[in-house]
Short mmCIF file of N, CA, C and O in Angstrom, two decimals:
data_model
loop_
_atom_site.label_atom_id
_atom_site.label_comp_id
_atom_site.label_asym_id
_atom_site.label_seq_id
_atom_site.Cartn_x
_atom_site.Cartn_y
_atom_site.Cartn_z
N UNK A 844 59.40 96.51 -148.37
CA UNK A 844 57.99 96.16 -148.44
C UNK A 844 57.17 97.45 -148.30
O UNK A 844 57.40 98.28 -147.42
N UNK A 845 56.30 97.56 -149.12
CA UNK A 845 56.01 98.60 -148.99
C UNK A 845 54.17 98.96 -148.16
O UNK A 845 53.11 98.37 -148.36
N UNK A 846 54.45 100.00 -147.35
CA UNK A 846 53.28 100.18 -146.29
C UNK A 846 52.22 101.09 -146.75
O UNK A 846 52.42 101.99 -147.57
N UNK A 847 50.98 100.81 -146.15
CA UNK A 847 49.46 100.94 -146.41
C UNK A 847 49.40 101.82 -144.64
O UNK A 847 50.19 101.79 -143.70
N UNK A 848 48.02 102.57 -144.85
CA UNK A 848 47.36 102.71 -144.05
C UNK A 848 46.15 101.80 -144.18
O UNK A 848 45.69 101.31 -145.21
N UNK A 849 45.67 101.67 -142.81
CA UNK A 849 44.21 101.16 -142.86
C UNK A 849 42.91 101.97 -143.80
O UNK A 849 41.86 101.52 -144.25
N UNK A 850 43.35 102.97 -143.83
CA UNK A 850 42.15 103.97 -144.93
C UNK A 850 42.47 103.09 -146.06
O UNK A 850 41.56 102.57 -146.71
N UNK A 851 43.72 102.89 -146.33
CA UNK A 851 44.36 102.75 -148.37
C UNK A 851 43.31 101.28 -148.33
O UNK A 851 42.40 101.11 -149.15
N UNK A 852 43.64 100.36 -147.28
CA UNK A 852 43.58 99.24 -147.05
C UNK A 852 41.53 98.54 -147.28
O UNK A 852 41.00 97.67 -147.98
N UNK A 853 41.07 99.44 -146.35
CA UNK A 853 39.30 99.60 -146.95
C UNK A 853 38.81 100.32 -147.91
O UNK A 853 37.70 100.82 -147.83
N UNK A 854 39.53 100.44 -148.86
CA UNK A 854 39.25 101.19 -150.29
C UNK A 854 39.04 98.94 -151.05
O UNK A 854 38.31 98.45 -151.91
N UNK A 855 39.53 98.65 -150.62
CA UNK A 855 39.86 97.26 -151.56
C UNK A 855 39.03 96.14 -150.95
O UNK A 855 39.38 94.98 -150.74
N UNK A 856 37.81 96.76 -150.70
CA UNK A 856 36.44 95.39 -150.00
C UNK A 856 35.86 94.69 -150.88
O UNK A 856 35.02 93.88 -150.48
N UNK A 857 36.11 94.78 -152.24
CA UNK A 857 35.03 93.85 -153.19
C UNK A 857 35.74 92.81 -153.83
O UNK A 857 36.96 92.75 -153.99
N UNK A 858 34.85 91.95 -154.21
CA UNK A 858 35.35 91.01 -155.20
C UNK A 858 36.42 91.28 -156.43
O UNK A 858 36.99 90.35 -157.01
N UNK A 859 36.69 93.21 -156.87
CA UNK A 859 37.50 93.46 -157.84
C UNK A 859 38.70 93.69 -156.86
O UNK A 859 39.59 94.18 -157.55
N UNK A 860 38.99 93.60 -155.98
CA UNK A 860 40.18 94.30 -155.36
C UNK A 860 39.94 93.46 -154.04
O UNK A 860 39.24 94.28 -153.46
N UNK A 861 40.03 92.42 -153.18
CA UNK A 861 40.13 92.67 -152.38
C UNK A 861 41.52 92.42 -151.56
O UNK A 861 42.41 91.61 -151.82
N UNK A 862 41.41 93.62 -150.18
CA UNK A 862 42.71 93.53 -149.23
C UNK A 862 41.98 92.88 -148.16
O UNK A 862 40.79 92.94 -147.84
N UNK A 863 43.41 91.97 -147.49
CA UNK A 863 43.09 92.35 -145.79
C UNK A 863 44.45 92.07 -145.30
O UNK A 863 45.53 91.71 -145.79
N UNK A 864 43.77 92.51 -143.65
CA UNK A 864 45.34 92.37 -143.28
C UNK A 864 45.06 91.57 -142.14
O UNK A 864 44.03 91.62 -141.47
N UNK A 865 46.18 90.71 -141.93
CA UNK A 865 46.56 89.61 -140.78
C UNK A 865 47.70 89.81 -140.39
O UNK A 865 48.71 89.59 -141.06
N UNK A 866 47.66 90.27 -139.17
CA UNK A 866 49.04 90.45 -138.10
C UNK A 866 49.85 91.22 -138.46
O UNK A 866 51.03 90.89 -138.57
N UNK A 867 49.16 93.06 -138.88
CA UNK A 867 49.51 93.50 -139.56
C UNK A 867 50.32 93.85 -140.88
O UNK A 867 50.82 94.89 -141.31
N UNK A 868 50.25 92.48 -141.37
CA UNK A 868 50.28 92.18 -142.63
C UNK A 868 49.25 92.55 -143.84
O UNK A 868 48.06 92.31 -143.63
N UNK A 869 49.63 93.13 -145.14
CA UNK A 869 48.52 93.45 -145.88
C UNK A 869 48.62 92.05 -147.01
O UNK A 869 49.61 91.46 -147.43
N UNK A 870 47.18 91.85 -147.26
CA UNK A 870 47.41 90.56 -147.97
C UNK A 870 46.41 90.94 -149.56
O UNK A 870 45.26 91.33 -149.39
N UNK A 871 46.94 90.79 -150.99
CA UNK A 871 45.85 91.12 -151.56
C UNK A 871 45.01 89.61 -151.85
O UNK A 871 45.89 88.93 -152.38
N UNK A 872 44.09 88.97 -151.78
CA UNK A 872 43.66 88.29 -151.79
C UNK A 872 42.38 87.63 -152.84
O UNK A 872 41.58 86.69 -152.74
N UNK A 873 42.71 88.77 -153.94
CA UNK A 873 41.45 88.80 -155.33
C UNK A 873 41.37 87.64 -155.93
O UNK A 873 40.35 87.23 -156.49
N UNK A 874 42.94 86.74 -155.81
CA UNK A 874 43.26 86.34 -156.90
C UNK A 874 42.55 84.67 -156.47
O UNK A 874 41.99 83.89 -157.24
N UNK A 875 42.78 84.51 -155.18
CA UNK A 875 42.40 83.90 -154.54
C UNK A 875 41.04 83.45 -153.95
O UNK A 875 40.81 82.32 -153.53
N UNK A 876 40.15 84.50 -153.96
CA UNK A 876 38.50 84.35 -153.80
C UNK A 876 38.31 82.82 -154.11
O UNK A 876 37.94 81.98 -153.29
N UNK A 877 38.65 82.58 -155.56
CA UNK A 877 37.98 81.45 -155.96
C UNK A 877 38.22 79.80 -155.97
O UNK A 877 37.66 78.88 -156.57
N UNK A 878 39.48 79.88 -154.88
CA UNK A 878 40.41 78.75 -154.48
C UNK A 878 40.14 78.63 -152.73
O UNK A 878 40.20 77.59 -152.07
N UNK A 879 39.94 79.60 -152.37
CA UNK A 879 39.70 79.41 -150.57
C UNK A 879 38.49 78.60 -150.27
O UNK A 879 37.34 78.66 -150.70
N UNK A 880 39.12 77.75 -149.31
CA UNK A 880 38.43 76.20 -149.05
C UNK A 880 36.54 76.68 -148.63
O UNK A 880 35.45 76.19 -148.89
N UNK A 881 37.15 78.14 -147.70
CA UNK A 881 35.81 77.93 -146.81
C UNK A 881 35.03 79.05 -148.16
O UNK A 881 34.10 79.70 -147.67
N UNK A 882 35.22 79.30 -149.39
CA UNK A 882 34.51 80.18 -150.03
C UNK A 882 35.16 81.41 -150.22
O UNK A 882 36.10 81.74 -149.51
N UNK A 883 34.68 82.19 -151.22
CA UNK A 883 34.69 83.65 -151.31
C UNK A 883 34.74 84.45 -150.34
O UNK A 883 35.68 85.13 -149.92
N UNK A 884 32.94 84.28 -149.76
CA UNK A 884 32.30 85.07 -148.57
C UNK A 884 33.10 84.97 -147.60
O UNK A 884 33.11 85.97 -146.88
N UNK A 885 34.00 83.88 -147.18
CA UNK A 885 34.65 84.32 -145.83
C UNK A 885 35.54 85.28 -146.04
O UNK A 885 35.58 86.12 -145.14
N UNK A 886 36.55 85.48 -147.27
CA UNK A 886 37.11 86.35 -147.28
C UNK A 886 36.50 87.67 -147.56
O UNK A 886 36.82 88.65 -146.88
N UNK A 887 35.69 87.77 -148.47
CA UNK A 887 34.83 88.93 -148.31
C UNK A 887 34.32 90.00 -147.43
O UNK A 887 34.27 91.23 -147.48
N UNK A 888 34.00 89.14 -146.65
CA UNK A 888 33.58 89.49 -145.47
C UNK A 888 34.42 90.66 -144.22
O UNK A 888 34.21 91.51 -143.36
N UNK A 889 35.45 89.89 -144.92
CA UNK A 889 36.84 90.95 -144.20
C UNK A 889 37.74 91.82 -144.78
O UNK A 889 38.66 92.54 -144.39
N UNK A 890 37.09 91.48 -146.07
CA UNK A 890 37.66 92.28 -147.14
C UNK A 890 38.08 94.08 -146.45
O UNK A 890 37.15 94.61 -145.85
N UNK A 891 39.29 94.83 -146.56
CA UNK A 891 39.04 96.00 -146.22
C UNK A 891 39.21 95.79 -144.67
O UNK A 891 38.82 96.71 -143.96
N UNK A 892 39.60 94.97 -144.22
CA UNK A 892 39.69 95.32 -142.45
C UNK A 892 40.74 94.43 -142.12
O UNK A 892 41.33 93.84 -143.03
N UNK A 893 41.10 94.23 -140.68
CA UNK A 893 41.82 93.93 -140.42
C UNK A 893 41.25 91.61 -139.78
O UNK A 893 40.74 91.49 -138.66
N UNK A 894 41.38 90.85 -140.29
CA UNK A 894 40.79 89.77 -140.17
C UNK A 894 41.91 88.78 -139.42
O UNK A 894 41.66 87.57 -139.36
N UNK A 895 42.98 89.24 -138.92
CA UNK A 895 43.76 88.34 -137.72
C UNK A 895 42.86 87.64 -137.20
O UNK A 895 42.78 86.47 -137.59
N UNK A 896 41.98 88.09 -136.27
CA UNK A 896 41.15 87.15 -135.36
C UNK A 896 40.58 86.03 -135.75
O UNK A 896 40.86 84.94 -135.25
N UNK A 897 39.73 86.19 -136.69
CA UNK A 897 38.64 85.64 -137.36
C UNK A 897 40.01 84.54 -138.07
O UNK A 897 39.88 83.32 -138.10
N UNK A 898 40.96 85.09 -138.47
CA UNK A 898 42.00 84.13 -139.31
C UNK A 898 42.54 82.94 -138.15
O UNK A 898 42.83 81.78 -138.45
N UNK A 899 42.61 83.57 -136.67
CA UNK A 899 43.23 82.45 -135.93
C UNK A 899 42.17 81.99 -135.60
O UNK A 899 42.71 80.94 -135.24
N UNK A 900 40.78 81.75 -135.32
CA UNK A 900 39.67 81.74 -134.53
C UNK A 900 39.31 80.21 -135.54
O UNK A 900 38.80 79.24 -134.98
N UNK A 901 39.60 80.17 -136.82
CA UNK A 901 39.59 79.30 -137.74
C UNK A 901 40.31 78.47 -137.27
O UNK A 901 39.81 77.51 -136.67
N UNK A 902 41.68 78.60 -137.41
CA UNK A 902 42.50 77.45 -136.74
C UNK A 902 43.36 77.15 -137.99
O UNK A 902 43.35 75.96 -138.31
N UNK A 903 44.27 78.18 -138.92
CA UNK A 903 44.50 77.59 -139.88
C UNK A 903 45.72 77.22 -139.96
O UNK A 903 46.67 77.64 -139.29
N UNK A 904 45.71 76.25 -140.98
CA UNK A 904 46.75 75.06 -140.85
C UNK A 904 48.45 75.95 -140.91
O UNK A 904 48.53 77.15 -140.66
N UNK A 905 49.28 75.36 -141.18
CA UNK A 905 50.85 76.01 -141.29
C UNK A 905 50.91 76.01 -143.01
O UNK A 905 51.36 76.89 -143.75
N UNK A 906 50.24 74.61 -143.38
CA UNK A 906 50.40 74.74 -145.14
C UNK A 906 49.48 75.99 -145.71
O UNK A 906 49.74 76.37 -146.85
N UNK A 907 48.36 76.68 -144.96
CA UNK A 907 47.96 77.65 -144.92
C UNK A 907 48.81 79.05 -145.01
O UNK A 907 48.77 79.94 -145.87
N UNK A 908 49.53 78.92 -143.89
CA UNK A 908 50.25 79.99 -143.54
C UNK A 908 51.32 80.40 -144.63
O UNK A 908 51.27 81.53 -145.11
N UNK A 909 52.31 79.47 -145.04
CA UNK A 909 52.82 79.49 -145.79
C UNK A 909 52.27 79.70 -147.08
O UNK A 909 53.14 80.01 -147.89
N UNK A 910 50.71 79.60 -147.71
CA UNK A 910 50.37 79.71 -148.93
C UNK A 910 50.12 81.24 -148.86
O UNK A 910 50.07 81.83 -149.93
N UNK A 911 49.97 81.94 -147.70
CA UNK A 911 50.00 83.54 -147.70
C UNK A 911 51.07 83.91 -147.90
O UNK A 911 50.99 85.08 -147.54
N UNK A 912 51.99 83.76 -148.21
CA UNK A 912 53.28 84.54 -148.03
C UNK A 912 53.08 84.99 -149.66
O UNK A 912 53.41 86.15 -149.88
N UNK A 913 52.54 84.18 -150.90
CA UNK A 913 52.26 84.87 -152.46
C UNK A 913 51.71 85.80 -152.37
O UNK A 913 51.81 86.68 -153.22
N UNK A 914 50.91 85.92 -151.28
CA UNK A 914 49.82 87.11 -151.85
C UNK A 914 49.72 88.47 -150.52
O UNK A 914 48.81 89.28 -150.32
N UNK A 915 50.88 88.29 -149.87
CA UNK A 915 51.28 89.63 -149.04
C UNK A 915 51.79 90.67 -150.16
O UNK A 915 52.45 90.69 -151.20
N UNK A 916 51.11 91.47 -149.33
CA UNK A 916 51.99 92.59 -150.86
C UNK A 916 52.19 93.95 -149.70
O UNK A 916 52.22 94.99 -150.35
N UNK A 917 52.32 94.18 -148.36
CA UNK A 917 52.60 94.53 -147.59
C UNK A 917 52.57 95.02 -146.73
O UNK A 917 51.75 94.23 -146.27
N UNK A 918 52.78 95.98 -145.59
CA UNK A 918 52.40 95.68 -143.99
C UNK A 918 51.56 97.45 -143.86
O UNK A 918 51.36 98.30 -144.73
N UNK A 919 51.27 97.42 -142.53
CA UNK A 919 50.30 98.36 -142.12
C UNK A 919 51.35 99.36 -141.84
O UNK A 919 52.34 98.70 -141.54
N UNK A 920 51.56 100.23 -141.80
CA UNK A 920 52.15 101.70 -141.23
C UNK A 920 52.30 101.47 -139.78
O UNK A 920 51.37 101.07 -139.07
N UNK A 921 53.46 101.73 -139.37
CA UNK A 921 54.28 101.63 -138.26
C UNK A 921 53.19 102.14 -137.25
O UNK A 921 52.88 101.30 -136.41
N UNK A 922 52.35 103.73 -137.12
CA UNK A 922 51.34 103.96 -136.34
C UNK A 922 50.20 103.14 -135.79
O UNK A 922 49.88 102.74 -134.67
N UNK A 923 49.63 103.03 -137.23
CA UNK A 923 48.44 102.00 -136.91
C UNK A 923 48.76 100.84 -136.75
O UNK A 923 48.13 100.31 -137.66
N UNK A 924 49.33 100.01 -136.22
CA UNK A 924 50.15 98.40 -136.23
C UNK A 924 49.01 98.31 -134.63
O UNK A 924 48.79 98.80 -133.53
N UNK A 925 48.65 97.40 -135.50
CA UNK A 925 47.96 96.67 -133.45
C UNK A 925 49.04 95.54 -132.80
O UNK A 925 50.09 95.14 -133.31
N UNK A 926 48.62 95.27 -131.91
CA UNK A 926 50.14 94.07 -130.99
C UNK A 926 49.39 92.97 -131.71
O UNK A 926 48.23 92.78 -132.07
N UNK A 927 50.49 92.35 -131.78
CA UNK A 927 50.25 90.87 -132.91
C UNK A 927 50.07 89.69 -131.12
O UNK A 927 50.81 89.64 -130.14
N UNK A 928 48.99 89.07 -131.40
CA UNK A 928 49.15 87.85 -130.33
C UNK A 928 49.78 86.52 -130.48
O UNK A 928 49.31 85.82 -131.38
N UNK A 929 50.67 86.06 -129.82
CA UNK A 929 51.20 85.07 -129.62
C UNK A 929 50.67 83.68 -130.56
O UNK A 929 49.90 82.99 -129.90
N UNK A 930 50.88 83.26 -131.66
CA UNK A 930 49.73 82.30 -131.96
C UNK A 930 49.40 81.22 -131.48
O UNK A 930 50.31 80.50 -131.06
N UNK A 931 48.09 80.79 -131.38
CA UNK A 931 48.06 79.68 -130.74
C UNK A 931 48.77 78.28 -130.55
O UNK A 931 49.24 77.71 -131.53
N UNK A 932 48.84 77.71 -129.21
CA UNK A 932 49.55 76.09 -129.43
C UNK A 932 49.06 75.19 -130.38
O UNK A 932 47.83 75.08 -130.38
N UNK A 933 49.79 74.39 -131.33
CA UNK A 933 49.29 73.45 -132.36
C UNK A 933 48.94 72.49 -131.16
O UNK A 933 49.82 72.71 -130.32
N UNK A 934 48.32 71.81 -130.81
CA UNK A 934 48.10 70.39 -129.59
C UNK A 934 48.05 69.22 -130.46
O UNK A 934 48.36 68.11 -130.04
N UNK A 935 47.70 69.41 -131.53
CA UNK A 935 47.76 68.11 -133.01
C UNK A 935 49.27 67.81 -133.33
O UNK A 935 49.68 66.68 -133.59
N UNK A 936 49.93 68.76 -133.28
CA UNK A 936 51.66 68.49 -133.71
C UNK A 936 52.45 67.95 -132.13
O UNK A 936 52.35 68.47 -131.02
N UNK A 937 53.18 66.86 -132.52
CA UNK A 937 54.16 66.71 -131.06
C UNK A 937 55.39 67.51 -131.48
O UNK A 937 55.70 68.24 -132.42
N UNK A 938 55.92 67.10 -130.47
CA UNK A 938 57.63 68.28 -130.32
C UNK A 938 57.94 66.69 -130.42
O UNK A 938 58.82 66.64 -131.28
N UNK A 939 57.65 65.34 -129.98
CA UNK A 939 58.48 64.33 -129.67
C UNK A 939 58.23 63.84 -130.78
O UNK A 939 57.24 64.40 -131.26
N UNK A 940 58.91 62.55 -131.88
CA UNK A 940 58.52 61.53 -132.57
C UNK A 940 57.48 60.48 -131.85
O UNK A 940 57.86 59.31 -131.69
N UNK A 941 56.63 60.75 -131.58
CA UNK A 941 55.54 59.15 -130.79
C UNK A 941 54.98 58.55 -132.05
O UNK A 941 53.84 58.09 -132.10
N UNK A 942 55.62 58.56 -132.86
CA UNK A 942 53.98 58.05 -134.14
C UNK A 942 54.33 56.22 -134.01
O UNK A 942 53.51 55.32 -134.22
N UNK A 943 55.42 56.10 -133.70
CA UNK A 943 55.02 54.16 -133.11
C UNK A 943 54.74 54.15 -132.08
O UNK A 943 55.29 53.13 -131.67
N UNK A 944 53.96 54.80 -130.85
CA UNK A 944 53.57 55.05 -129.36
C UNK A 944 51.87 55.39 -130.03
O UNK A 944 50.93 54.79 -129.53
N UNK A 945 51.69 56.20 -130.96
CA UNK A 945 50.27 56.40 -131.22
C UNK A 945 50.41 55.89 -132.30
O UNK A 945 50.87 56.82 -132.96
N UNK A 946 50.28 54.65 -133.26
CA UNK A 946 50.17 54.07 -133.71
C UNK A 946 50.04 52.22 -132.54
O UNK A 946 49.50 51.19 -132.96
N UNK A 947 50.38 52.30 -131.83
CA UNK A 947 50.31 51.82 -131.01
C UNK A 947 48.82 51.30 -130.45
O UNK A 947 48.26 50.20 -130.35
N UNK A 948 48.48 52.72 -130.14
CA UNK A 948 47.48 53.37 -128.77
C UNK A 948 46.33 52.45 -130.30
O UNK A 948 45.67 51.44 -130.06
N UNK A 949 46.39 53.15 -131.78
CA UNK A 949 45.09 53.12 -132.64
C UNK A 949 45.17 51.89 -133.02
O UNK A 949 44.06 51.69 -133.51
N UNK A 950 45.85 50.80 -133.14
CA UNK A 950 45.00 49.55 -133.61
C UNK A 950 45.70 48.27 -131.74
O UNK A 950 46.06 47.10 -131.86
N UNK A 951 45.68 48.90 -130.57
CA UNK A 951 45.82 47.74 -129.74
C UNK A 951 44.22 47.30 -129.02
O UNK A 951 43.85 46.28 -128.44
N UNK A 952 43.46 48.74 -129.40
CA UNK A 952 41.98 48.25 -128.43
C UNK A 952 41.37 47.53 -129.18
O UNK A 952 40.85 46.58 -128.59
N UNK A 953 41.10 47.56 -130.81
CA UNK A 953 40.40 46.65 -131.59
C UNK A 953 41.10 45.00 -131.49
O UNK A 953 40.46 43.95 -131.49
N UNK A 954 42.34 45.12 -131.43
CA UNK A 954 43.19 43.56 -131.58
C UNK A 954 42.04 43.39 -130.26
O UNK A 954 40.91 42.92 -130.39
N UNK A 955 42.53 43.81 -129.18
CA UNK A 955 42.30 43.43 -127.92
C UNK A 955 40.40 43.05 -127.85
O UNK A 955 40.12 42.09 -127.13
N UNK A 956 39.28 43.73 -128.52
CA UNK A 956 38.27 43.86 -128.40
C UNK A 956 37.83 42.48 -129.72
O UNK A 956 36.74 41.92 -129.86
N UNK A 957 38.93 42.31 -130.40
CA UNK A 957 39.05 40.93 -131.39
C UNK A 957 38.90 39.33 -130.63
O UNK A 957 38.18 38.35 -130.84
N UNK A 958 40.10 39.70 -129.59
CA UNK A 958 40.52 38.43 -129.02
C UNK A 958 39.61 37.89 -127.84
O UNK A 958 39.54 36.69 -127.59
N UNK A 959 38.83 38.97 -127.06
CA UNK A 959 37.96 39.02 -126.33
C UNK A 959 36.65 38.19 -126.73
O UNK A 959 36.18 37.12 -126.35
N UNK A 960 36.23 39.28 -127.78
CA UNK A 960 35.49 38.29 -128.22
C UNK A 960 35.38 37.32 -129.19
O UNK A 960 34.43 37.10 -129.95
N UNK A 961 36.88 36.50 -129.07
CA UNK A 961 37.17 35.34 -129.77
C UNK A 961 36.81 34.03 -128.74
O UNK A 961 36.20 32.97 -128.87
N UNK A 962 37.56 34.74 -127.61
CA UNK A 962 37.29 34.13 -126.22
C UNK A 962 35.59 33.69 -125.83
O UNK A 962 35.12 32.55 -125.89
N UNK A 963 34.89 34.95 -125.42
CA UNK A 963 33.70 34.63 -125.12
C UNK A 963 32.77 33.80 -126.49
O UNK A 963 31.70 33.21 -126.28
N UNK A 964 33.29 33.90 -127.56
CA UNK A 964 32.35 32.75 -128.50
C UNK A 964 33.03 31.80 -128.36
O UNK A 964 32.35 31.00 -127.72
N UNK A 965 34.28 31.25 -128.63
CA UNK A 965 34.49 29.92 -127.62
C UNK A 965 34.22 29.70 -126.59
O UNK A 965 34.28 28.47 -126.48
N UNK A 966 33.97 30.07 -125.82
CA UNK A 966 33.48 29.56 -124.33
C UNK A 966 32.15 29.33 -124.32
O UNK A 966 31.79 28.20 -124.01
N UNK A 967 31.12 30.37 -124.66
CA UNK A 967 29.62 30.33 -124.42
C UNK A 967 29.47 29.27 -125.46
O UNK A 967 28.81 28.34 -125.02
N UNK A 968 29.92 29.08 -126.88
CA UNK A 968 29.37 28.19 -127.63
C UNK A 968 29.91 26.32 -127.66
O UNK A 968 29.25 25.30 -127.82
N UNK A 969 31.92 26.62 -127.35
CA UNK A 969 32.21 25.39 -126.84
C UNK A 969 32.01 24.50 -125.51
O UNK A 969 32.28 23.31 -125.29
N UNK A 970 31.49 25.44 -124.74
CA UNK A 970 31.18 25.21 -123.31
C UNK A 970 29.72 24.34 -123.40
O UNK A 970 29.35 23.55 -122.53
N UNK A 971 29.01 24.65 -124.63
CA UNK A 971 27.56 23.73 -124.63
C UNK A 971 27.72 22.26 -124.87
O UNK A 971 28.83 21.90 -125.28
N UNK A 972 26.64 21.20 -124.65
CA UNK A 972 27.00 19.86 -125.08
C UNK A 972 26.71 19.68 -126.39
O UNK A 972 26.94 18.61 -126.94
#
């Protein structure tokens, strides 16, 4: 794979070229401007720098992650490498199978908020003479 400095790397800030890099990863990302969900401008914006943060600060998905791997074209120079942080916990993904435990949890309060007030209109209305 072949390595960039951060100088090579902010030569490529515009819409004809642009780089960035995530987790010291270099990514070219030109091709792409016009397919990224949140716009151009977000990538733009970081065009030429280093945009890890701003990339986890988003929150982006894993089908995300994996759609970068086309457009790495390769990593920062062993010197300039910053410490990569731990990425964040998914809290949306379980480690366990629960999806009949939360499937569960999402349709028992409506049954329950059904029968309730199946109850109180029979009562208040059969309860009259």
């Amino acid at each position: 794979m072949p390595e960039y400095t951060l100088a090579e790397v902010q030569k490529h800030n515009d819409n004809k070229s642009t780089w960035i890099v995530i987790h010291n990863n270099v990514y070219d990302v030109t091709n792409f401007l016009n397919e990224h969900p949140g716009g151009e401008e977000v990538l733009l914006e970081q065009a030429g720098k280093d945009g890890s943060e701003a990339f986890e600060d988003v929150g982006h998905s894993n089908d995300a992650r994996e759609m970068m791997v086309k457009y790495k074209i390769g990593e920062i120079v062993e010197s300039e490498r910053r410490p990569v942080k731990d990425r964040p916990v998914d809290w949306t993904a379980s480690k366990n199978d629960d999806s009949s435990q939360s499937s569960f949890k999402t349709w028992i309060v409506p049954v329950s908020l059904g029968i309730l007030a199946t109850l109180l209109y029979r009562f208040i209305f059969q309860a009259q003479p």
